[in-house]
mmCIF file of C-alpha atoms in Angstrom:
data_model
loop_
_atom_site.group_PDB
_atom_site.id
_atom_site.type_symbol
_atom_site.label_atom_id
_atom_site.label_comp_id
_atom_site.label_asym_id
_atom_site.label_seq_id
_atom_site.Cartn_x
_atom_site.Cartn_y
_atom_site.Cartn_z
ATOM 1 C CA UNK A 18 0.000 0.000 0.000
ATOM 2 C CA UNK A 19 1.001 3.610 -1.012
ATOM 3 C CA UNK A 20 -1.372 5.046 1.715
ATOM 4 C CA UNK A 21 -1.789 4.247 5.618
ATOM 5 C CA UNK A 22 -4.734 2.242 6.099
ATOM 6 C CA UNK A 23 -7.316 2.771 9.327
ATOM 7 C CA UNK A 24 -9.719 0.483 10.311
ATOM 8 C CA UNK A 25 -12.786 3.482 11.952
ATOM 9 C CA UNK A 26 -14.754 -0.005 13.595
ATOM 10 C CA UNK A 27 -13.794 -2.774 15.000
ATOM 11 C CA UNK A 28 -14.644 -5.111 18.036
ATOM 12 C CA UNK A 29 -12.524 -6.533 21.015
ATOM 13 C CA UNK A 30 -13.703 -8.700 24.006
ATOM 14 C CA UNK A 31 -12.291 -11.301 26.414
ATOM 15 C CA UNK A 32 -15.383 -13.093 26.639
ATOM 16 C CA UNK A 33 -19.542 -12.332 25.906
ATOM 17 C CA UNK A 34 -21.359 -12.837 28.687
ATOM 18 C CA UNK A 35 -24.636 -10.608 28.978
ATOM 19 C CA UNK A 36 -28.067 -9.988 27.995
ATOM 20 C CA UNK A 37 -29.844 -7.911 25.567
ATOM 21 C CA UNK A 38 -33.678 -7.326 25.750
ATOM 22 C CA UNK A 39 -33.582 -10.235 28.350
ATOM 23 C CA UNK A 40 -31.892 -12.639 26.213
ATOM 24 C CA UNK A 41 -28.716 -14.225 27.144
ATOM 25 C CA UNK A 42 -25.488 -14.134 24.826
ATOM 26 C CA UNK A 43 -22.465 -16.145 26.036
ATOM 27 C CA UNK A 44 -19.953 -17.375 25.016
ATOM 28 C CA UNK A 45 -18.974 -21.114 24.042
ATOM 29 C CA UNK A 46 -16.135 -22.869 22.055
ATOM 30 C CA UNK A 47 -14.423 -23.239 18.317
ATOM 31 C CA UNK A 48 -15.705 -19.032 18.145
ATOM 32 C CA UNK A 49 -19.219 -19.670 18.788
ATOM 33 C CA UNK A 50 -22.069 -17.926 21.120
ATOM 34 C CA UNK A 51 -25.397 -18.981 22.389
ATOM 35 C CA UNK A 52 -26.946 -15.572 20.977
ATOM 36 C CA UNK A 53 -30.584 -14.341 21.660
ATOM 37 C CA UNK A 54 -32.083 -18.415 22.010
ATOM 38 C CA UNK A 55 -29.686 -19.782 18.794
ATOM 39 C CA UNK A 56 -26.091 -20.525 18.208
ATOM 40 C CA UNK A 57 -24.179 -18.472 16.139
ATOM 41 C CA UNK A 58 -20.147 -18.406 14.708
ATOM 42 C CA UNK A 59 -19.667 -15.121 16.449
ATOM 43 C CA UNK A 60 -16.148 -15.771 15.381
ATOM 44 C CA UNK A 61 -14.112 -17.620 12.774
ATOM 45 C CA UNK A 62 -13.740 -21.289 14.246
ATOM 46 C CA UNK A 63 -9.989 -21.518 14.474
ATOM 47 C CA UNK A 64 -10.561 -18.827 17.666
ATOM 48 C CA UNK A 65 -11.640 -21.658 19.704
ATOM 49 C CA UNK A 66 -11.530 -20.680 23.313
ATOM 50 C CA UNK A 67 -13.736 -17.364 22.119
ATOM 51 C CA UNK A 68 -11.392 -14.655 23.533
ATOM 52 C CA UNK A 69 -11.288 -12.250 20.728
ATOM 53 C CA UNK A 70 -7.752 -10.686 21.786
ATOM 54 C CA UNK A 71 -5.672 -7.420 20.822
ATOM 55 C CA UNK A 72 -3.072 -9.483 19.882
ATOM 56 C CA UNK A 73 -4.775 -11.639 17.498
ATOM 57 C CA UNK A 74 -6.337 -8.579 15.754
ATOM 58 C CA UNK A 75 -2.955 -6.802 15.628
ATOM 59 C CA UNK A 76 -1.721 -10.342 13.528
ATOM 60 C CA UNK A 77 -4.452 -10.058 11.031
ATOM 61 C CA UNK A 78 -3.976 -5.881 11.022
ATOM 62 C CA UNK A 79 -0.460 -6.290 10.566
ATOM 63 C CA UNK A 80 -0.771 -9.304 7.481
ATOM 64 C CA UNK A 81 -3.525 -6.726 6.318
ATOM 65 C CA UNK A 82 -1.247 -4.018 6.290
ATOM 66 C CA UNK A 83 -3.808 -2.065 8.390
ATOM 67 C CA UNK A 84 -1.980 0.419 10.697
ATOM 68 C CA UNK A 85 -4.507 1.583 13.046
ATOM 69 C CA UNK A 86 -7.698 0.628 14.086
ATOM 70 C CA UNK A 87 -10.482 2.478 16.347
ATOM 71 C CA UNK A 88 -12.059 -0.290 19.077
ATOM 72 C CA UNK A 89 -15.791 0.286 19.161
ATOM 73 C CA UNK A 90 -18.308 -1.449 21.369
ATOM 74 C CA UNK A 91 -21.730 -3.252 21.545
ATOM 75 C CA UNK A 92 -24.131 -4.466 24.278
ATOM 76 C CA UNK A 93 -24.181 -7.699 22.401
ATOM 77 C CA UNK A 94 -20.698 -7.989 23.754
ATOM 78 C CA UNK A 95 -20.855 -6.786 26.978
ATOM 79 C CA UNK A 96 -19.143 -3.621 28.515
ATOM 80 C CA UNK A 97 -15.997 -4.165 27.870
ATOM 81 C CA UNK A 98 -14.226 -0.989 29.228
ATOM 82 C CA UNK A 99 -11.866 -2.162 31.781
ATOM 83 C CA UNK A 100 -10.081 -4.813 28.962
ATOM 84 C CA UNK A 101 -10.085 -1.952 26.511
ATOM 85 C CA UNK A 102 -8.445 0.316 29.444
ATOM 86 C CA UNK A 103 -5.162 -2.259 29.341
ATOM 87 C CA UNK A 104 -5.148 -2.480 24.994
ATOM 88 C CA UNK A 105 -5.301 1.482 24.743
ATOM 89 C CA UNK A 106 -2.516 1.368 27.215
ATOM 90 C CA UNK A 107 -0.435 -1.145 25.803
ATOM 91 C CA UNK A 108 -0.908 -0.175 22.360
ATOM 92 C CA UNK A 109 -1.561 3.299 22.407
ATOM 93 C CA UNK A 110 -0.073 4.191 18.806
ATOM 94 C CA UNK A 111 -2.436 1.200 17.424
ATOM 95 C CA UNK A 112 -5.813 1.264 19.289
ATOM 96 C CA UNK A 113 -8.078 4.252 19.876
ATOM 97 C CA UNK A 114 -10.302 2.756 22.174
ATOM 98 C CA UNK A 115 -13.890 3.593 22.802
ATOM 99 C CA UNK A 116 -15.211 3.407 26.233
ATOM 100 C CA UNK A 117 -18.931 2.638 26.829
ATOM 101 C CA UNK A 118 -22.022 3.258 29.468
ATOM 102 C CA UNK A 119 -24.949 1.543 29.538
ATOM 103 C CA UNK A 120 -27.180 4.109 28.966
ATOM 104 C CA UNK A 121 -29.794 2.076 29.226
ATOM 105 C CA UNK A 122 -29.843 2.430 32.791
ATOM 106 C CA UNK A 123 -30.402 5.717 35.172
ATOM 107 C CA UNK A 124 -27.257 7.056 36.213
ATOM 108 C CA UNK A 125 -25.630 6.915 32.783
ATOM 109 C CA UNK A 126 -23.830 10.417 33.568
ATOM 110 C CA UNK A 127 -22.081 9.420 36.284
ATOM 111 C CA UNK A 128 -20.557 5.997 34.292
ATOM 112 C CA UNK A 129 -19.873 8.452 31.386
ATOM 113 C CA UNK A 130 -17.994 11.036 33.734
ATOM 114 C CA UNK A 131 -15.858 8.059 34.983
ATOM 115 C CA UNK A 132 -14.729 6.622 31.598
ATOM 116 C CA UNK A 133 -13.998 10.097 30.123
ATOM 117 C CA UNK A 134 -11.895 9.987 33.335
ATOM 118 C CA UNK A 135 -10.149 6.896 33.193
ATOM 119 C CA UNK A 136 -8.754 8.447 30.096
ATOM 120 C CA UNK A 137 -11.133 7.511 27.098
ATOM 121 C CA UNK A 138 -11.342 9.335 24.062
ATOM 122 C CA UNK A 139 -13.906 8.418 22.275
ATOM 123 C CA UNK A 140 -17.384 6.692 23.854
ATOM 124 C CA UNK A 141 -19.687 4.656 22.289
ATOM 125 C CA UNK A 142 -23.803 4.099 21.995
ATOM 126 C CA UNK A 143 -24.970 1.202 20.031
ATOM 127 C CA UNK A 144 -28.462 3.608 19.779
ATOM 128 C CA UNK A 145 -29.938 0.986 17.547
ATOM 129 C CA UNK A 146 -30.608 -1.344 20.740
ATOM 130 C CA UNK A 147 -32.506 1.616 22.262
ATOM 131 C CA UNK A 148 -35.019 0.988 19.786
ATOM 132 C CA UNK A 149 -37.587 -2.192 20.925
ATOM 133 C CA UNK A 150 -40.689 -3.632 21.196
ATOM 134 C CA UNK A 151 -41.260 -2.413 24.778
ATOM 135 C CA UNK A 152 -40.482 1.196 23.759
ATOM 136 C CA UNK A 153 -38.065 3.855 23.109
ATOM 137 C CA UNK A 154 -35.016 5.459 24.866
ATOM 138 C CA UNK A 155 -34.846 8.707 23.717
ATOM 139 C CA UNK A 156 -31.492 9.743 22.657
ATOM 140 C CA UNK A 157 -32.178 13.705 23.856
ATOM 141 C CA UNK A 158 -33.245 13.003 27.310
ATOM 142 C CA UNK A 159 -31.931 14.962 30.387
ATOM 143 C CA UNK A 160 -29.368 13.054 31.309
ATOM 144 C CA UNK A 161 -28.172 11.723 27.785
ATOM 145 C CA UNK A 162 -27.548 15.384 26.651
ATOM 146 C CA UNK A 163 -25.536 15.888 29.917
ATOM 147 C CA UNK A 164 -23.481 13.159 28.274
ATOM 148 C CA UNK A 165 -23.051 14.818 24.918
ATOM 149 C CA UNK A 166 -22.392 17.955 26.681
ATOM 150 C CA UNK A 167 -19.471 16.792 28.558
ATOM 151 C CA UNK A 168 -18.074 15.205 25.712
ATOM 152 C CA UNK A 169 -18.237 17.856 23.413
ATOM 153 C CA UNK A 170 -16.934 20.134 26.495
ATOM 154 C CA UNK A 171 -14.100 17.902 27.062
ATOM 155 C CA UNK A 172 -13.097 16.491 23.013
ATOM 156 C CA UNK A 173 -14.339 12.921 23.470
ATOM 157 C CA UNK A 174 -15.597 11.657 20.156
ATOM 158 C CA UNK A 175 -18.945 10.224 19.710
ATOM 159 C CA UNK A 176 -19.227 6.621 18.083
ATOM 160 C CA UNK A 177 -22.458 5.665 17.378
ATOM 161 C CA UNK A 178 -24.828 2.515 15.285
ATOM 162 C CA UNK A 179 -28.460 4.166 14.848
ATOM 163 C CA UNK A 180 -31.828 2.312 14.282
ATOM 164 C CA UNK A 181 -32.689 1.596 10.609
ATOM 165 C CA UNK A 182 -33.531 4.141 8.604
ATOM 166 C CA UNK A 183 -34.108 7.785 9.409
ATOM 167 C CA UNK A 184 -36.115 6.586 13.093
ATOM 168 C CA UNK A 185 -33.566 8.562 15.207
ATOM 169 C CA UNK A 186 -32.300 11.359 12.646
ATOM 170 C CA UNK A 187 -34.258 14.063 14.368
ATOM 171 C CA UNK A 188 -32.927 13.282 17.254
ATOM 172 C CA UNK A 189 -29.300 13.446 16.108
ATOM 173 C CA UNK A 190 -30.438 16.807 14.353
ATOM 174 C CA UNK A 191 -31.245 17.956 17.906
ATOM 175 C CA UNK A 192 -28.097 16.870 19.105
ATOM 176 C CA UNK A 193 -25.867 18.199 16.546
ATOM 177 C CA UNK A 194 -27.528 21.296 16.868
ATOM 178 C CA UNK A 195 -27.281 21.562 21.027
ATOM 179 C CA UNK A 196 -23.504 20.233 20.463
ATOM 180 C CA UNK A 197 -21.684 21.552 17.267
ATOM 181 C CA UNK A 198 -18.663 21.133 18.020
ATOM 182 C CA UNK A 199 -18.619 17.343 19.301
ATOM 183 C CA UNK A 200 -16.786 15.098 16.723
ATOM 184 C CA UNK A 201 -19.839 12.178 16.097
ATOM 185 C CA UNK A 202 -18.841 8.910 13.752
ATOM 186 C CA UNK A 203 -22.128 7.251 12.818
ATOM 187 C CA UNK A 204 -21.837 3.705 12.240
ATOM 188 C CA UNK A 205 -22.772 0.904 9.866
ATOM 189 C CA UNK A 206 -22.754 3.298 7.187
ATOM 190 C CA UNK A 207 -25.817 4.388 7.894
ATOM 191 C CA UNK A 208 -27.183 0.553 7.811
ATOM 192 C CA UNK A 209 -27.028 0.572 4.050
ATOM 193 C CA UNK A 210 -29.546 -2.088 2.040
ATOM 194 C CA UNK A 211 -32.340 -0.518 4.861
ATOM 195 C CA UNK A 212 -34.664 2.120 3.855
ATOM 196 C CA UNK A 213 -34.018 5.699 3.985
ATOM 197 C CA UNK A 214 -30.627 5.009 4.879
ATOM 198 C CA UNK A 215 -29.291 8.689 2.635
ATOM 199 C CA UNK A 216 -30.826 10.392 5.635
ATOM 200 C CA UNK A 217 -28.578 9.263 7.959
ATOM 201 C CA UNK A 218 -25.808 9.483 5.739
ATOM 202 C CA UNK A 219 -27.224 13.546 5.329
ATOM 203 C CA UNK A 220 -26.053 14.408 8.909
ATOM 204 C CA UNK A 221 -22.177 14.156 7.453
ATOM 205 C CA UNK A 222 -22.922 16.973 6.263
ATOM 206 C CA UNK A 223 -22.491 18.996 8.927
ATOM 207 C CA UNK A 224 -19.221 20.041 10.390
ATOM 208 C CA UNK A 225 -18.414 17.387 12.905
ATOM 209 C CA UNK A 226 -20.401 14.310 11.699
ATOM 210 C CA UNK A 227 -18.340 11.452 9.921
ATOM 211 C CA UNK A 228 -19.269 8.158 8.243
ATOM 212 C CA UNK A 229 -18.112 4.924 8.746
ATOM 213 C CA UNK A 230 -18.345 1.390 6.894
ATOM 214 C CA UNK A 231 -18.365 -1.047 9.836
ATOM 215 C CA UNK A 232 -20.271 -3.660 8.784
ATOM 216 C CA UNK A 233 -21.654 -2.602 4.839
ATOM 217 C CA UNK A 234 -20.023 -6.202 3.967
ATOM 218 C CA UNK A 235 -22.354 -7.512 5.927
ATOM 219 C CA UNK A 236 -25.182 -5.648 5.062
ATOM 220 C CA UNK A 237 -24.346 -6.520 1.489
ATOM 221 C CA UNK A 238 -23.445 -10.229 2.655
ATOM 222 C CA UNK A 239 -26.266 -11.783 0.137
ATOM 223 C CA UNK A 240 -24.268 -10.129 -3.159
ATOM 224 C CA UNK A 241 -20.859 -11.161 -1.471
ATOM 225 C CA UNK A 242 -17.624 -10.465 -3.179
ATOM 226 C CA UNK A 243 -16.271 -7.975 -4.741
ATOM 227 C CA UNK A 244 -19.542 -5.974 -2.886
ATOM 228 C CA UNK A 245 -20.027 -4.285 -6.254
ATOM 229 C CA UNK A 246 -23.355 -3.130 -4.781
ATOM 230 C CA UNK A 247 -21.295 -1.734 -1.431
ATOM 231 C CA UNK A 248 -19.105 0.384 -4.055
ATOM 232 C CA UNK A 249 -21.907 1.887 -5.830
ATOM 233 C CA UNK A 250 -23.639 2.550 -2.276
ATOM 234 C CA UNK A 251 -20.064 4.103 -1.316
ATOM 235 C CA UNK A 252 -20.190 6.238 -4.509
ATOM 236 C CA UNK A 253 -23.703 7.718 -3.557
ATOM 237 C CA UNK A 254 -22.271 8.629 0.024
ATOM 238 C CA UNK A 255 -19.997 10.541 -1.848
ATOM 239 C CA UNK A 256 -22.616 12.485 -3.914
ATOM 240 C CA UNK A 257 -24.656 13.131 -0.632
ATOM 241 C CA UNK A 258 -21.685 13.991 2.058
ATOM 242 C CA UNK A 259 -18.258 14.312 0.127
ATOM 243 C CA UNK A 260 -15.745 11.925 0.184
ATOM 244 C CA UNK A 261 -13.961 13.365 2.944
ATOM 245 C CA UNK A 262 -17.002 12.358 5.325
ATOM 246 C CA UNK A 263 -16.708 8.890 4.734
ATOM 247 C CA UNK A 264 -14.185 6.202 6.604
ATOM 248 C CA UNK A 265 -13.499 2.858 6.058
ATOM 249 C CA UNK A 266 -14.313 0.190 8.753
ATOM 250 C CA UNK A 267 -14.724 -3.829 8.967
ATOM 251 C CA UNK A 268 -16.728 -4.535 11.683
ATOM 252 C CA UNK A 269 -14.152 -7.474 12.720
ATOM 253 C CA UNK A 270 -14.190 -9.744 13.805
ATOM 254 C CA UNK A 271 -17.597 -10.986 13.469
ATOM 255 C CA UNK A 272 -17.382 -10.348 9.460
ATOM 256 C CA UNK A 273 -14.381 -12.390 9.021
ATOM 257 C CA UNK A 274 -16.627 -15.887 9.783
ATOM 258 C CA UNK A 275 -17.912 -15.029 6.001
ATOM 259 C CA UNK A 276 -14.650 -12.923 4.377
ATOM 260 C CA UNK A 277 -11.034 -12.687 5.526
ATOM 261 C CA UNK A 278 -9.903 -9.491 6.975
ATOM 262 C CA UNK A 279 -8.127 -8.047 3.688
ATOM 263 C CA UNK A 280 -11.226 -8.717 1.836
ATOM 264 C CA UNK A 281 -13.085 -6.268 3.879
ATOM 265 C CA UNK A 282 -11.154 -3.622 2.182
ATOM 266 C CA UNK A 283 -9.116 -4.805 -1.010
ATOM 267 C CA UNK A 284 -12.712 -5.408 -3.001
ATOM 268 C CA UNK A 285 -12.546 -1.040 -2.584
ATOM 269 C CA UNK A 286 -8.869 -1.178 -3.010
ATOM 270 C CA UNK A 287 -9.298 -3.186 -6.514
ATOM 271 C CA UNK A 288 -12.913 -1.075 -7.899
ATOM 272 C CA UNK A 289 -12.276 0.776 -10.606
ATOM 273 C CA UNK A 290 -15.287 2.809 -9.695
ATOM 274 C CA UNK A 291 -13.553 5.301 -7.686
ATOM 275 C CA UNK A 292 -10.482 7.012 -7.850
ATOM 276 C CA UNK A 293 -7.235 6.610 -6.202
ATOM 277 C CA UNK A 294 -7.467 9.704 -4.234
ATOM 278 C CA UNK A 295 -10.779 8.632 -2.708
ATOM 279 C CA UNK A 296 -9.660 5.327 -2.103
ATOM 280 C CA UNK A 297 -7.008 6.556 -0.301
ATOM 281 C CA UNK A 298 -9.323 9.420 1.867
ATOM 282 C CA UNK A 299 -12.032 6.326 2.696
ATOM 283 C CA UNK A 300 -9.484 3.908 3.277
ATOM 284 C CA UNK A 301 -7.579 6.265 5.916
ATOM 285 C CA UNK A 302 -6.447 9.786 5.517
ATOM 286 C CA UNK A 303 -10.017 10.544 6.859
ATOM 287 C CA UNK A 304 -9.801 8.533 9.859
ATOM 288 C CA UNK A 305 -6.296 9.740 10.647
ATOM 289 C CA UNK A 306 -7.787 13.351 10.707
ATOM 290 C CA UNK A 307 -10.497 12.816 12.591
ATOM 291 C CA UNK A 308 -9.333 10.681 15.216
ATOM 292 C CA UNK A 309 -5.934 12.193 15.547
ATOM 293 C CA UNK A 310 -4.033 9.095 15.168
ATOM 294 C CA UNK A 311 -0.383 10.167 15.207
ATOM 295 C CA UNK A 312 2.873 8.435 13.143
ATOM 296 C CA UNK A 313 1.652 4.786 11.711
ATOM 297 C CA UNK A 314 4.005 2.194 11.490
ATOM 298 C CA UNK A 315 4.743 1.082 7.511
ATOM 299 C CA UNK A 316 3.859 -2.353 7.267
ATOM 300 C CA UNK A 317 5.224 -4.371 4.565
ATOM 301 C CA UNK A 318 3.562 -7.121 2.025
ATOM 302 C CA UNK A 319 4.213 -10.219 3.001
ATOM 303 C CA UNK A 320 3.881 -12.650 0.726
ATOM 304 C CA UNK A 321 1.728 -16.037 1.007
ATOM 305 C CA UNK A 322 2.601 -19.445 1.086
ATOM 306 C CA UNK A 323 0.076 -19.845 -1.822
ATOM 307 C CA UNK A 324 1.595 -17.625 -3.968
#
């Protein structure tokens, strides 16, 4: 590669072992997880005692030739703040780590003011679980704009996955408008394939709001590789936010049961549907801007066994 390359969403955990909407996810053996009443491959088999490490992430980043990558979470995972606390530390020039409340609960603040603490940069809200059967949790409640207050007040970088479609885009309108200057990454890329996805892809472009791809190979998963479809989705981001809104991201490792890591972002580097300069904003110069990622180590090809 010519150009750095940053991963804007990936996942990290020592072990699953929580519920969502009162079902139990938990981790079991050769990468699988009892998920919400089934079995799933949470994670490629060969990861067989289900720990889903730093070090394992920074092999495939490093046979990837992906320099950096930003650690997001999900409830489906469980908190994992305190494991995240030790991989930021040990491999600060690597990891941006994002710490996360459960803001699902009262008292959300108070967990928020203590991971901005503990050092965190970045938090995260997977705001698409706040979206069920049983109701709503409004993203501009009291105490969840205290939160986006003292982020923006303190330059801690909002991650977040919203609900399909445009369901909570006037609520991020809100927010964007009560906070302008805190630095928001919405996730999934918008959950392409869903409808009305454009509108979420819309709030990129305002000053502070980003893009990123974590998970569009699996939301294109049916038309599998290259993700032709993903491209052309990619090049209508760019029409509706600029190019330089948009960020690259794999969603690992849950996407590498179906794909290897590479694949998650050579089928972009090998399109002839967009240029070389985007390719090389989406694929990292974005992400090193807005997440402030420092030098990045120059990782050499290595070449395969099979080749």
């Amino acid at each position: 590669m010519t150009f750095p390359i940053i991963d804007a969403h990936a996942h990290l955990w020592l072990r699953q072992d929580t519920e969502v909407e009162g079902k139990k996810i938990e981790t079991l053996t050769n990468g699988r997880s009892f998920f919400m009443g089934e079995i799933r491959q949470m994670l490629p088999p060969f990861m067989t005692d289900g720990r889903n490490t730093a070090e394992i992430f920074l092999s495939n980043m490093n046979y990837a030739q992906v320099s950096a990558a930003v650690i997001t979470q999900e409830y489906i995972d469980g908190l994992q703040n305190d494991y995240l606390l030790e991989v930021q530390a040990k491999y600060p020039g690597r990891f941006l780590c994002c710490g996360m409340a459960d803001v699902r609960k009262p008292g959300c603040f108070r967990h928020a003011e203590q991971l901005i603490t503990q050092g965190f940069r970045a938090l995260k809200i997977p705001a698409n679980r706040l979206v069920t059967d049983k109701g709503k949790i409004p993203l501009t409640g009291e105490e969840m704009m205290r939160i986006f207050k003292l982020m923006e007040a303190n330059g801690v970088i909002l991650s977040i996955d919203l609900y399909d479609g445009a369901e909570q885009v006037p609520e991020m309108k809100e927010i964007i408008a009560e906070c302008p200057a805190l630095k928001i990454a919405i996730g999934h890329f918008g959950m392409v394939t869903r409808r009305d996805w454009q509108e979420q892809v819309k709030l990129a472009r305002n000053e502070n709001v980003m893009i990123e791809s974590g998970g569009i190979t699996w939301l294109f998963n049916d038309e599998f590789y290259p993700f032709t479809g993903a491209v052309w989705a990619i090049k209508e981001a760019i029409e509706l936010a600029g190019i330089e809104k948009l960020m690259w991201g794999s969603d690992y490792p849950r996407t590498i049961t179906a794909i290897t890591y590479r694949m998650s972002y050579d089928f972009i580097v090998k399109s002839n549907l967009l240029a070389d300069g985007e390719k090389t904003l989406f694929l990292g110069r974005n992400a090193k801007v807005f997440y402030g990622f420092g030098d990045l180590p120059e990782l050499p090809y290595i070449k395969n066994m099979s080749e």
